[in-house]
Short mmCIF file of C-alpha atoms in Angstrom, two decimals:
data_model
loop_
_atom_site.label_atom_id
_atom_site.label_comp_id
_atom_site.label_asym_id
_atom_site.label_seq_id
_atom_site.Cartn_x
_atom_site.Cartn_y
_atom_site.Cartn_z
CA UNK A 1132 -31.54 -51.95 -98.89
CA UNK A 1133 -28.32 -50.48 -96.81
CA UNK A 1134 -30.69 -49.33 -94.03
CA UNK A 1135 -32.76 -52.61 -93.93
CA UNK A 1136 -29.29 -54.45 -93.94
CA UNK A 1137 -28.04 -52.19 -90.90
CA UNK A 1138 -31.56 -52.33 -88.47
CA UNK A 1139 -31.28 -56.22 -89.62
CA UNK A 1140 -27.77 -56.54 -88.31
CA UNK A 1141 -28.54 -53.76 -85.53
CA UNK A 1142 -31.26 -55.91 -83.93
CA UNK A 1143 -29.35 -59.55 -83.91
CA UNK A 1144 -26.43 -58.08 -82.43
CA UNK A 1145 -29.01 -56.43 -79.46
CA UNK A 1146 -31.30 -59.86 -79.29
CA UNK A 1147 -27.79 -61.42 -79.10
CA UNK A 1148 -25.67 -59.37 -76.77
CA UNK A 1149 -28.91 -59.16 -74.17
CA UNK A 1150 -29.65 -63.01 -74.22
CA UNK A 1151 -26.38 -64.96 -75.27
CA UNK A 1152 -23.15 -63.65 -75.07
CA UNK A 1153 -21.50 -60.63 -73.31
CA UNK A 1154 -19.62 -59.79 -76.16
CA UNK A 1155 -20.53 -55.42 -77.37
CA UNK A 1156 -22.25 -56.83 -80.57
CA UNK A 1157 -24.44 -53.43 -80.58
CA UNK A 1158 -21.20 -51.11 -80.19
CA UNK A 1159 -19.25 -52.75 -83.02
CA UNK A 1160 -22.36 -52.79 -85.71
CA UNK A 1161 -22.95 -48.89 -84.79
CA UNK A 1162 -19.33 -48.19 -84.86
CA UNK A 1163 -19.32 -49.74 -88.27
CA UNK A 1164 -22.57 -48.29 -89.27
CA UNK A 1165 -21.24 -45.02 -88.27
CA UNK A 1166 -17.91 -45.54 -90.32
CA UNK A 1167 -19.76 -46.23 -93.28
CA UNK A 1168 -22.30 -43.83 -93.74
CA UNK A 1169 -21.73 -41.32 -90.77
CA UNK A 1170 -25.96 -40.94 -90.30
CA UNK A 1171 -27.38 -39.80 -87.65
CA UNK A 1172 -29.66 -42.42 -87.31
CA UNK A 1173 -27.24 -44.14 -85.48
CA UNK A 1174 -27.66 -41.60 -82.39
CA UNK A 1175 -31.19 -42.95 -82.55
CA UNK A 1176 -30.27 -46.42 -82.41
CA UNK A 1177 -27.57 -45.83 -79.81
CA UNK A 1178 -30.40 -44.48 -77.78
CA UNK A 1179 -32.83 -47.09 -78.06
CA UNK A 1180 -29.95 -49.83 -77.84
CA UNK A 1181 -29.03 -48.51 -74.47
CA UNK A 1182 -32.73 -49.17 -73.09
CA UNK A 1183 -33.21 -52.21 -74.79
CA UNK A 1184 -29.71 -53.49 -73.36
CA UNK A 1185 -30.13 -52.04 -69.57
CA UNK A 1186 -33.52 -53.78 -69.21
CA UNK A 1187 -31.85 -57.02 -70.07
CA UNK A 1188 -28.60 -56.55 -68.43
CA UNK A 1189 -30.78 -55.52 -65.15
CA UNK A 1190 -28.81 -52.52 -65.11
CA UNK A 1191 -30.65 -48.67 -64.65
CA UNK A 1192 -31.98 -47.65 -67.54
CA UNK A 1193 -30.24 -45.21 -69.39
CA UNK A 1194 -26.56 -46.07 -68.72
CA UNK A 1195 -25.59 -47.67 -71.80
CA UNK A 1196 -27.51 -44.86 -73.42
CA UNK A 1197 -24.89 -42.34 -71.57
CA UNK A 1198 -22.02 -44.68 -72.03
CA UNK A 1199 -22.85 -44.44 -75.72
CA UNK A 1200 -23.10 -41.14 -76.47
CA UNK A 1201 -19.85 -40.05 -74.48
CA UNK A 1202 -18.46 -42.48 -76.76
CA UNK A 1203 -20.05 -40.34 -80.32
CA UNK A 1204 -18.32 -37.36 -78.27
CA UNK A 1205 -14.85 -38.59 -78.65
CA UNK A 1206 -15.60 -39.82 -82.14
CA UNK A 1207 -17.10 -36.92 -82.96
CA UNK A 1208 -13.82 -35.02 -81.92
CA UNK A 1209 -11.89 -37.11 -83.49
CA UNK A 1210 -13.51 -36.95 -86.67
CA UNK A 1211 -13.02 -33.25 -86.90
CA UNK A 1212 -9.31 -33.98 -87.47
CA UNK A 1213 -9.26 -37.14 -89.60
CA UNK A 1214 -10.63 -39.62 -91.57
CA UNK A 1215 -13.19 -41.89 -90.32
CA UNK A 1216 -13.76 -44.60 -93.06
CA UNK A 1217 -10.39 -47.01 -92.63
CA UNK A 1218 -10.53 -50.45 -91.27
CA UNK A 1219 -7.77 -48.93 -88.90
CA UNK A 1220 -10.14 -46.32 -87.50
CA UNK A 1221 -12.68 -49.34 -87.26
CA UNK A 1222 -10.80 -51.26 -85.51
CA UNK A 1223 -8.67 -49.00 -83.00
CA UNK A 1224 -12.60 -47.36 -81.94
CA UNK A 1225 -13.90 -50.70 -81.25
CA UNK A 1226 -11.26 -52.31 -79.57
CA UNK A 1227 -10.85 -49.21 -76.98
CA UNK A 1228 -14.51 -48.81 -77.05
CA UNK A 1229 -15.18 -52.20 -75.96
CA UNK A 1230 -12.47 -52.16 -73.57
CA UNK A 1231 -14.17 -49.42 -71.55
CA UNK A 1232 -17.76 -51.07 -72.02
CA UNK A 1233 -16.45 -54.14 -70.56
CA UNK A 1234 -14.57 -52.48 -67.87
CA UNK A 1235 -17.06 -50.12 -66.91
CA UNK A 1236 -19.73 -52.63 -66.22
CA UNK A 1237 -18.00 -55.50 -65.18
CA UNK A 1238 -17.76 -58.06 -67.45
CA UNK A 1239 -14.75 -60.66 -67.62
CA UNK A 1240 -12.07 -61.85 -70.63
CA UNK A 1241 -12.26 -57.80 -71.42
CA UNK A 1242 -8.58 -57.67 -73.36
CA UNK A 1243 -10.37 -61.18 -75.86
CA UNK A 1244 -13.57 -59.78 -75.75
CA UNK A 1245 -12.37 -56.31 -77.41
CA UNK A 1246 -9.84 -58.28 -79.74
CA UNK A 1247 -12.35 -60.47 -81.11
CA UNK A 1248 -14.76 -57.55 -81.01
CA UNK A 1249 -12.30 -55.57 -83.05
CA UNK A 1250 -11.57 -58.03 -85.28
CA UNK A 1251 -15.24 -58.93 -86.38
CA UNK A 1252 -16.30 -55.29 -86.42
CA UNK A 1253 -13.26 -54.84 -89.18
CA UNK A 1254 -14.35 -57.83 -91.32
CA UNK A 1255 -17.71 -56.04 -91.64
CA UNK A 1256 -16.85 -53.06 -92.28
CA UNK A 1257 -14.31 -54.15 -95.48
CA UNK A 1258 -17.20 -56.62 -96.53
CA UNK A 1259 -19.65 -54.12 -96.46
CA UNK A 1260 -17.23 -51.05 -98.04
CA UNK A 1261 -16.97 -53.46 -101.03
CA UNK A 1262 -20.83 -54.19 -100.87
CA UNK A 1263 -22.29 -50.86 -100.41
CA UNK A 1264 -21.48 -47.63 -102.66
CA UNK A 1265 -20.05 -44.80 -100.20
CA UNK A 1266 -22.74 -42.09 -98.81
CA UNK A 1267 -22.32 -39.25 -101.67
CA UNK A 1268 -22.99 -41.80 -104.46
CA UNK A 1269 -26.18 -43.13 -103.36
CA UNK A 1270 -29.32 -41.35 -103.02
CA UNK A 1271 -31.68 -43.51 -100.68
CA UNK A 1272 -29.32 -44.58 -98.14
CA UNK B 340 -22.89 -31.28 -104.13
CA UNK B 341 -23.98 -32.62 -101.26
CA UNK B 342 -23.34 -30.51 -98.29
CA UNK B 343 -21.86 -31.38 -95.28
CA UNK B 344 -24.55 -30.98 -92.35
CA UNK B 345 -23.36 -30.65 -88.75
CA UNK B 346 -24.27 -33.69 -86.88
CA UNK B 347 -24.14 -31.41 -83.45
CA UNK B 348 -27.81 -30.42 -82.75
CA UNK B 349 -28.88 -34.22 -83.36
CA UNK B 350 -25.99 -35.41 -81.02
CA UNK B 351 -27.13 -33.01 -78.24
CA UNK B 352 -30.59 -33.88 -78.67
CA UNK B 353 -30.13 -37.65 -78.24
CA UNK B 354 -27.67 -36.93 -75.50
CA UNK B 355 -30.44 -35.21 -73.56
CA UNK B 356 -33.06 -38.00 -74.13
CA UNK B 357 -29.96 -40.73 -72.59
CA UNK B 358 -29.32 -38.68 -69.70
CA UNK B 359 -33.35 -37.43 -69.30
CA UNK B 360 -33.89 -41.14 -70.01
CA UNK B 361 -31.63 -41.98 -67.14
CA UNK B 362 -32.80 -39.51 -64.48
CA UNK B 363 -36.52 -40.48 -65.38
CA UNK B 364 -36.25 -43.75 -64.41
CA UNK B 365 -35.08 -43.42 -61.46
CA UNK B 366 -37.74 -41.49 -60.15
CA UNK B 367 -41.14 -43.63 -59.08
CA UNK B 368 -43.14 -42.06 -61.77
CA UNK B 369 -41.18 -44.59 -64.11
CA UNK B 370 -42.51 -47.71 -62.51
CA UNK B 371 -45.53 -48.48 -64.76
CA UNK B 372 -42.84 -47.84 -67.82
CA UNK B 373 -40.17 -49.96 -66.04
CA UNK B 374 -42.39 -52.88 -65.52
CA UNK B 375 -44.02 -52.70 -69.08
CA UNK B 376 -40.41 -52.79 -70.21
CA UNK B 377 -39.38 -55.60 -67.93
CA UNK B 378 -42.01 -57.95 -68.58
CA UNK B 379 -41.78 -57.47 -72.51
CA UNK B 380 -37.97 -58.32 -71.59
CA UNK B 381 -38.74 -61.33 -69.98
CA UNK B 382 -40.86 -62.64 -72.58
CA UNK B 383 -38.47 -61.55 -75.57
CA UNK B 384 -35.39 -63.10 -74.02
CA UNK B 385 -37.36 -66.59 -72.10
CA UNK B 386 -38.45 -66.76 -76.17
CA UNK B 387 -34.91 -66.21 -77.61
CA UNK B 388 -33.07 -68.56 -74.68
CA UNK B 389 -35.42 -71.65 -75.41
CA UNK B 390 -34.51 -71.89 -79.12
CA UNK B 391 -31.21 -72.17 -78.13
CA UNK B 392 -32.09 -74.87 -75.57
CA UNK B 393 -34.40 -77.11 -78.19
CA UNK B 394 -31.32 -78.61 -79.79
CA UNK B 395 -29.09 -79.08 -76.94
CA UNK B 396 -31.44 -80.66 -74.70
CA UNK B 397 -31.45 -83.72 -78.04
CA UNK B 398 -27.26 -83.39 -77.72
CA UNK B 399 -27.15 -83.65 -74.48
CA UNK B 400 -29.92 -85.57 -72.77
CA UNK B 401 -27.49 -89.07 -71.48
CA UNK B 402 -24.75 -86.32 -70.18
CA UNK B 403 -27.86 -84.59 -68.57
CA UNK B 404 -29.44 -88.04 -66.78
CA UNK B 405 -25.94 -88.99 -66.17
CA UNK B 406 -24.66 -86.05 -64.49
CA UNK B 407 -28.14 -85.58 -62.50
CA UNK B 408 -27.44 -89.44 -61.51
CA UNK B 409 -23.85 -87.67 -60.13
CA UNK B 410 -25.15 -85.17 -58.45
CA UNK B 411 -28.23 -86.80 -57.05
CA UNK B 412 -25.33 -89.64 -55.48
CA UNK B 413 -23.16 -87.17 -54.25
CA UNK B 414 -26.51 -85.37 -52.35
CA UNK B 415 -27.24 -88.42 -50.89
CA UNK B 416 -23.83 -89.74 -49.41
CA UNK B 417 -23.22 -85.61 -48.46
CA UNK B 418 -26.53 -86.01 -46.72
CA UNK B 419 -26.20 -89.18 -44.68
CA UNK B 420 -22.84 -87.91 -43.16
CA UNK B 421 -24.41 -84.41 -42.24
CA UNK B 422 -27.72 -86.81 -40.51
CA UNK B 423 -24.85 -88.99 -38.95
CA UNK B 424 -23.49 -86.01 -37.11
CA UNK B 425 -27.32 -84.59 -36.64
CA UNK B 426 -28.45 -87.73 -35.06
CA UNK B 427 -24.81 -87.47 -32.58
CA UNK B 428 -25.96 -84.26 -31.59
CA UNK B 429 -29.05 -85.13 -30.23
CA UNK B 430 -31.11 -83.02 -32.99
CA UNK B 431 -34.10 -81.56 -32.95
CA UNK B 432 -37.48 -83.54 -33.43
CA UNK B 433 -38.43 -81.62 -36.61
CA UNK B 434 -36.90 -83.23 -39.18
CA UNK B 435 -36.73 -81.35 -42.38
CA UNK B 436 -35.97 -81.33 -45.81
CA UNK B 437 -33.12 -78.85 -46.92
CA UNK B 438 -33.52 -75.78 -47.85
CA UNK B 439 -36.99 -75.94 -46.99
CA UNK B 440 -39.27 -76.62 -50.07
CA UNK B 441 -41.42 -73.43 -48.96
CA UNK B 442 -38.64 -71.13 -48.96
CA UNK B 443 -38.02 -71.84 -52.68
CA UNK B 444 -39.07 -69.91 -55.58
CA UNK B 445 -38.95 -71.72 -59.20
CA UNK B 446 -37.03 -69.63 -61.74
CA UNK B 447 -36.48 -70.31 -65.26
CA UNK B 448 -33.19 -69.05 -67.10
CA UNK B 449 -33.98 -66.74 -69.34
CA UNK B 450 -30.44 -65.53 -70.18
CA UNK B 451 -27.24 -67.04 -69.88
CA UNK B 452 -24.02 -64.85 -70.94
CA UNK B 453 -21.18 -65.64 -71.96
CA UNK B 454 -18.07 -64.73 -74.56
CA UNK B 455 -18.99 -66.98 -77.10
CA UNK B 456 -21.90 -68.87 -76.65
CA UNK B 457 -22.17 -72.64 -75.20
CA UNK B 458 -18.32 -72.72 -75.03
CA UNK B 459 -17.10 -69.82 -72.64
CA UNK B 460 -18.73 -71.74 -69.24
CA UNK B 461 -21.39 -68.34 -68.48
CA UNK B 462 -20.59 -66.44 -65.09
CA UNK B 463 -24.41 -64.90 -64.24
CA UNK B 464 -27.87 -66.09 -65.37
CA UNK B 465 -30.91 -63.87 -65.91
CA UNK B 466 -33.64 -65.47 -64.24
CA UNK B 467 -37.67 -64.88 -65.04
CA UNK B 468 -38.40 -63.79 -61.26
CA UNK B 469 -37.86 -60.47 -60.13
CA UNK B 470 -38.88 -58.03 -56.97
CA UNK B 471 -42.90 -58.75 -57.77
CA UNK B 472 -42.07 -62.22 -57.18
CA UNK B 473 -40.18 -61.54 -54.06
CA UNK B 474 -36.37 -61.78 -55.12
CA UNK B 475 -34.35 -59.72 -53.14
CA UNK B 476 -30.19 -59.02 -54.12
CA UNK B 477 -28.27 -61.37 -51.69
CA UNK B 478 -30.61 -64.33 -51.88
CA UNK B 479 -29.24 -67.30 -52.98
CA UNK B 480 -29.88 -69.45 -55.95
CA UNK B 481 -29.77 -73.37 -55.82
CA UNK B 482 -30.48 -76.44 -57.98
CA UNK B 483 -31.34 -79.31 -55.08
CA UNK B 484 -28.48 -79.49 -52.65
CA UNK B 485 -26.65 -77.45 -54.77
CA UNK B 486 -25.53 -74.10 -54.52
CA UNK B 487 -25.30 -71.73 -57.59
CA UNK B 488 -25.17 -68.60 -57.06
CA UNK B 489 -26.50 -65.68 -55.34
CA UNK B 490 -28.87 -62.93 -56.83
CA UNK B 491 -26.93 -59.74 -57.69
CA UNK B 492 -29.77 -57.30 -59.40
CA UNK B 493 -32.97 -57.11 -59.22
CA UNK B 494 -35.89 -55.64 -61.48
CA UNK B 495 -39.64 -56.01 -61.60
CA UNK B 496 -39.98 -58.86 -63.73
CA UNK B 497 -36.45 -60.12 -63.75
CA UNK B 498 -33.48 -60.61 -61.87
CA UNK B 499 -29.59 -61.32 -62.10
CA UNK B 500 -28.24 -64.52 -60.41
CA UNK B 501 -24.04 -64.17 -60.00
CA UNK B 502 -22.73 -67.60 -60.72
CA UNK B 503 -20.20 -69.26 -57.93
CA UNK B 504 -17.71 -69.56 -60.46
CA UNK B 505 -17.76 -65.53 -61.11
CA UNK B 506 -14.74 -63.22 -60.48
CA UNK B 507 -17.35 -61.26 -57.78
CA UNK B 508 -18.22 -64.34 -55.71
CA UNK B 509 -17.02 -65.14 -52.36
CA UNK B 510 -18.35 -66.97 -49.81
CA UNK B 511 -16.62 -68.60 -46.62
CA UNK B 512 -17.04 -72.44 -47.06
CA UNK B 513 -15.90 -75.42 -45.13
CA UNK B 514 -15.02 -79.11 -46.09
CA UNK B 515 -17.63 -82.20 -45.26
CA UNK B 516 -16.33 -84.12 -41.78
CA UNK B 517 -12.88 -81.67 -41.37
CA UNK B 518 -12.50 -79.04 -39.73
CA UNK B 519 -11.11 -76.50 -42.33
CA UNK B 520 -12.37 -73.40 -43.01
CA UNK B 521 -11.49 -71.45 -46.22
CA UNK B 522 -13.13 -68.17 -48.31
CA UNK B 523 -14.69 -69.69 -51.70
CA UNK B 524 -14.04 -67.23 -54.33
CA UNK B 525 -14.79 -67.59 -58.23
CA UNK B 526 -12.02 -67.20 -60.97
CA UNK B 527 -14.13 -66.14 -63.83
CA UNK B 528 -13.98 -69.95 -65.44
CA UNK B 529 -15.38 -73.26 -64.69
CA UNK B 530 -13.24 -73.06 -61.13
CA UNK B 531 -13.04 -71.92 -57.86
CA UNK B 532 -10.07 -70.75 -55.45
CA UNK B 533 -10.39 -72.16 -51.80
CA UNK B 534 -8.40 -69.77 -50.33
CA UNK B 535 -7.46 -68.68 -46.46
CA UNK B 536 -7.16 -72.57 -44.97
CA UNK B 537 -4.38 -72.53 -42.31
CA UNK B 538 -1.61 -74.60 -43.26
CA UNK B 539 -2.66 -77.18 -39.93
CA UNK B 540 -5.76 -77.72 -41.39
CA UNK B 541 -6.26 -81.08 -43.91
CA UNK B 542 -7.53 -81.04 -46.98
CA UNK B 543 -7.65 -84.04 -49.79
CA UNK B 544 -8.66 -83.84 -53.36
CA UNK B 545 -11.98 -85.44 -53.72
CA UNK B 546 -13.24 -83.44 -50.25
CA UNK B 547 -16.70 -82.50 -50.52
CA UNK B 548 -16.54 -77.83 -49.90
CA UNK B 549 -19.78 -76.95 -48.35
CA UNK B 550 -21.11 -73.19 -47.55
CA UNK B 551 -20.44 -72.26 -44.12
CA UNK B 552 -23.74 -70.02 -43.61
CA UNK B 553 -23.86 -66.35 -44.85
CA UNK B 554 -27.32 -64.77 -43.31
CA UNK B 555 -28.52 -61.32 -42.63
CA UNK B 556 -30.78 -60.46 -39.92
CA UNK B 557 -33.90 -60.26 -42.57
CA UNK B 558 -32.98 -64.03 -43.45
CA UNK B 559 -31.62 -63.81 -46.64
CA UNK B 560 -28.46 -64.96 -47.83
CA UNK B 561 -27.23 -68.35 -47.93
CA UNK B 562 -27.53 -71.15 -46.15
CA UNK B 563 -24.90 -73.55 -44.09
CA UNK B 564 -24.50 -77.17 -45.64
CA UNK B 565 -25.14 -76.79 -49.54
CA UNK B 566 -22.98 -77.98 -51.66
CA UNK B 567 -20.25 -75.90 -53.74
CA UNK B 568 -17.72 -78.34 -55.08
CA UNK B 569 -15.31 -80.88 -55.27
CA UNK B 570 -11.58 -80.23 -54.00
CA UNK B 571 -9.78 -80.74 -57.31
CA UNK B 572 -6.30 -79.94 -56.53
CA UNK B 573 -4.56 -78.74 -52.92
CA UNK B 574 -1.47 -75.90 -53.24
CA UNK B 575 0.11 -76.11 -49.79
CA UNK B 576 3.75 -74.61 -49.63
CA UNK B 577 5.04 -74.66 -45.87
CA UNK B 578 6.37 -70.88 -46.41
CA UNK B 579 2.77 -69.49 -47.01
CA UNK B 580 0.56 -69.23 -44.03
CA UNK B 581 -2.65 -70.75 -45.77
CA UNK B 582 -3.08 -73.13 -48.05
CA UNK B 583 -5.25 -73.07 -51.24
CA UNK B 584 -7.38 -75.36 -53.15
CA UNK B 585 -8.89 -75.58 -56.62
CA UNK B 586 -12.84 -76.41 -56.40
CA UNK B 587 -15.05 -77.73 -59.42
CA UNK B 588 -18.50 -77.09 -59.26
CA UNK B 589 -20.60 -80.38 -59.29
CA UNK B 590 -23.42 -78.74 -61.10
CA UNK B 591 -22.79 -78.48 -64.86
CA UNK B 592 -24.35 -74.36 -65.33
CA UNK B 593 -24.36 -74.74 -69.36
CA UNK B 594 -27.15 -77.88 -68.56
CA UNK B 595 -29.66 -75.69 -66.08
CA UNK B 596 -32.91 -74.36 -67.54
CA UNK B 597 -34.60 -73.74 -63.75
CA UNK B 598 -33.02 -72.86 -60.55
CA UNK B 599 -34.69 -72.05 -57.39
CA UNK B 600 -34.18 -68.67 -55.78
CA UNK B 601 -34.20 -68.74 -51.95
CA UNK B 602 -36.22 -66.44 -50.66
CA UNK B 603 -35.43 -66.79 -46.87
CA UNK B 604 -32.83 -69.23 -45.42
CA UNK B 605 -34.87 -70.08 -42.30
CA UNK B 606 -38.60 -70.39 -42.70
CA UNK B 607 -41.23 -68.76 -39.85
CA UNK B 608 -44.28 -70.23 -41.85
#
């Protein structure tokens, strides 16, 4: 059910940040995802998001793949040292994510974009916390 | 207990796919897998877009005939002052229709960006033509006598138009029956900056902003005499050395579903 809830929410926010709006939909569900359940699925789906997305941006393929996974690197780092699962970490790793995304490939109202990005991405993740039973209780996720 | 598995060797093989990933397709032996991925693209995201267009068009089909009625007025009274001064000049037999119907390539939207979704006015289209259709980056986009953009990347299948009202578009422009002269360049909303007009130089609110011509040897680029915008308000401060205007765009972008690409601004068919 978690993972069928996460690929659900993982493919509206692609379908929706390649076609509607230029808002990182696909960075803040991973970021959240990631939070959660810390799976390494989500390299997988960072991977195939970045393909999906360049081919619809019209960008070269494999950027947002790249972008992405120096992105895990810092989190990774940073995750060494401290605690991953609080709507603070949520929050502070998709606002300056989005930040760079935006600035990195050009996209306008970055500062909004990121806030609201930010903002949405910790709504999720405290509905979802409540919602789903953390990674050591549950045995299928 | 469950233990704690190092997520390193999984990181660093995904991180090798992105950047393999990368470095494959930019060599030619990608092409067949680029275009199998572009044209699944276009038919995913032409699918998604015209859902989002089915209610809309219901909502707003009077401000649609309306501001078509607007446009298609403004076209004609821009048009009969440019043949006025045509006809002065002792023109050229040939009379044509502008831009040239066979220098046009019919595009549908596919994609239109923007921060949230028919309220943020969008800043660059995807459009369903791409390099196998013969869209090039610097060709410009138009609606009839309008201009809208200019292409800015280009794929197999599909292609990026840059709006006029984006923070990357310039353009020099001048204003119908003046002299003036300005650059044209987007602010990221529904607005333009006419910017660079010396101070000597008149300019009313209401004045029509036309492109001045912007043409590469190959022929692409845009044309002279399409239509930008309206003058909407004139900053002129006697200490500056140019004066600036604020430009509307005629055309309302959220309304488009086609566009037409131009694919050379002077025909040798």
């Amino acid at each position: 059910m978690n993972r069928l809830v996460f690929w659900g929410l993982f493919g509206c926010a692609a379908l929706a940040e390649s076609v509607f709006t230029t808002m990182p939909l696909v960075l803040t569900v991973l970021v959240v995802y990631y939070s959660l359940h810390s799976r390494e699925a989500v390299y997988f789906a960072s991977w195939a998001a970045g393909v999906f997305l360049d081919v619809f941006s019209i960008r070269a393929i494999g950027l947002t793949g790249i972008f992405f996974f120096v992105f895990w690197a810092v989190v990774l780092l940073y995750e060494r040292k401290f605690e991953i699962k609080t709507p603070q970490f949520v929050f502070l790793a998709i606002f300056f994510g989005c930040v760079l995304y935006l600035f990195s490939f050009g996209y306008e109202h970055v500062f909004a974009q990121s806030l609201v990005s930010g903002a949405l991405g910790t709504v999720l993740f405290i509905s979802l916390r409540s919602a789903w039973k953390p990674s050591g209780e549950h045995k299928n996720v | 207990m469950h233990k704690k598995t190092s997520k390193l060797p999984t990181y660093i093989l995904f991180l090798t796919c992105a950047v393999l990933t990368y470095f494959f397709f930019q060599t030619p032996l990608s092409q067949p897998a680029g275009e199998l991925l572009s044209s699944v693209g276009r038919k995913i995201s032409g699918f998604a877009y015209s859902l989002t267009r089915f209610n809309s068009s219901y909502d707003a089909s009077n401000i649609s005939r309306l501001t078509l009625e607007n446009i298609e007025l403004r076209r004609k009274l821009t048009r009969l002052e440019l043949l006025e001064r045509e006809n002065n000049a002792l023109r050229d037999q040939f009379e044509t229709q502008y831009p040239k119907s066979s220098n046009l390539t019919a595009s549908r939207i596919v994609g239109m960006k923007s921060f949230i979704p028919g309220v943020s006015r969008p800043s660059r289209f995807i459009l369903d033509r791409g390099s196998s259709d013969g869209v090039a980056i610097g060709q410009g986009v138009v609606f009839k006598d309008n201009l809208v953009g200019k292409i800015g990347a280009v794929e197999r299948n599909l292609s990026e138009a840059v709006l006029v009202t984006d923070q990357k578009f310039s353009l020099t422009a001048k204003i119908l029956n003046r002299s003036a002269i300005g650059l044209v360049k987007g602010q990221g909303s529904d607005e333009l900056m006419l910017d660079g007009v010396l101070l000597s130089e008149t300019v009313k609110k209401g004045d029509v902003v036309l492109s001045k011509g912007d043409e590469t040897l190959s022929g692409i680029g845009i044309p002279p005499d399409l239509t930008i915008g309206i003058v909407d308000s004139v900053e002129k401060k006697p200490s500056a050395l140019f004066q600036t205007a604020r430009v509307k765009p005629i055309v309302n972008f959220l309304l488009l579903d086609e566009v037409f690409v131009l694919r050379r601004v002077t025909s040798n068919e």
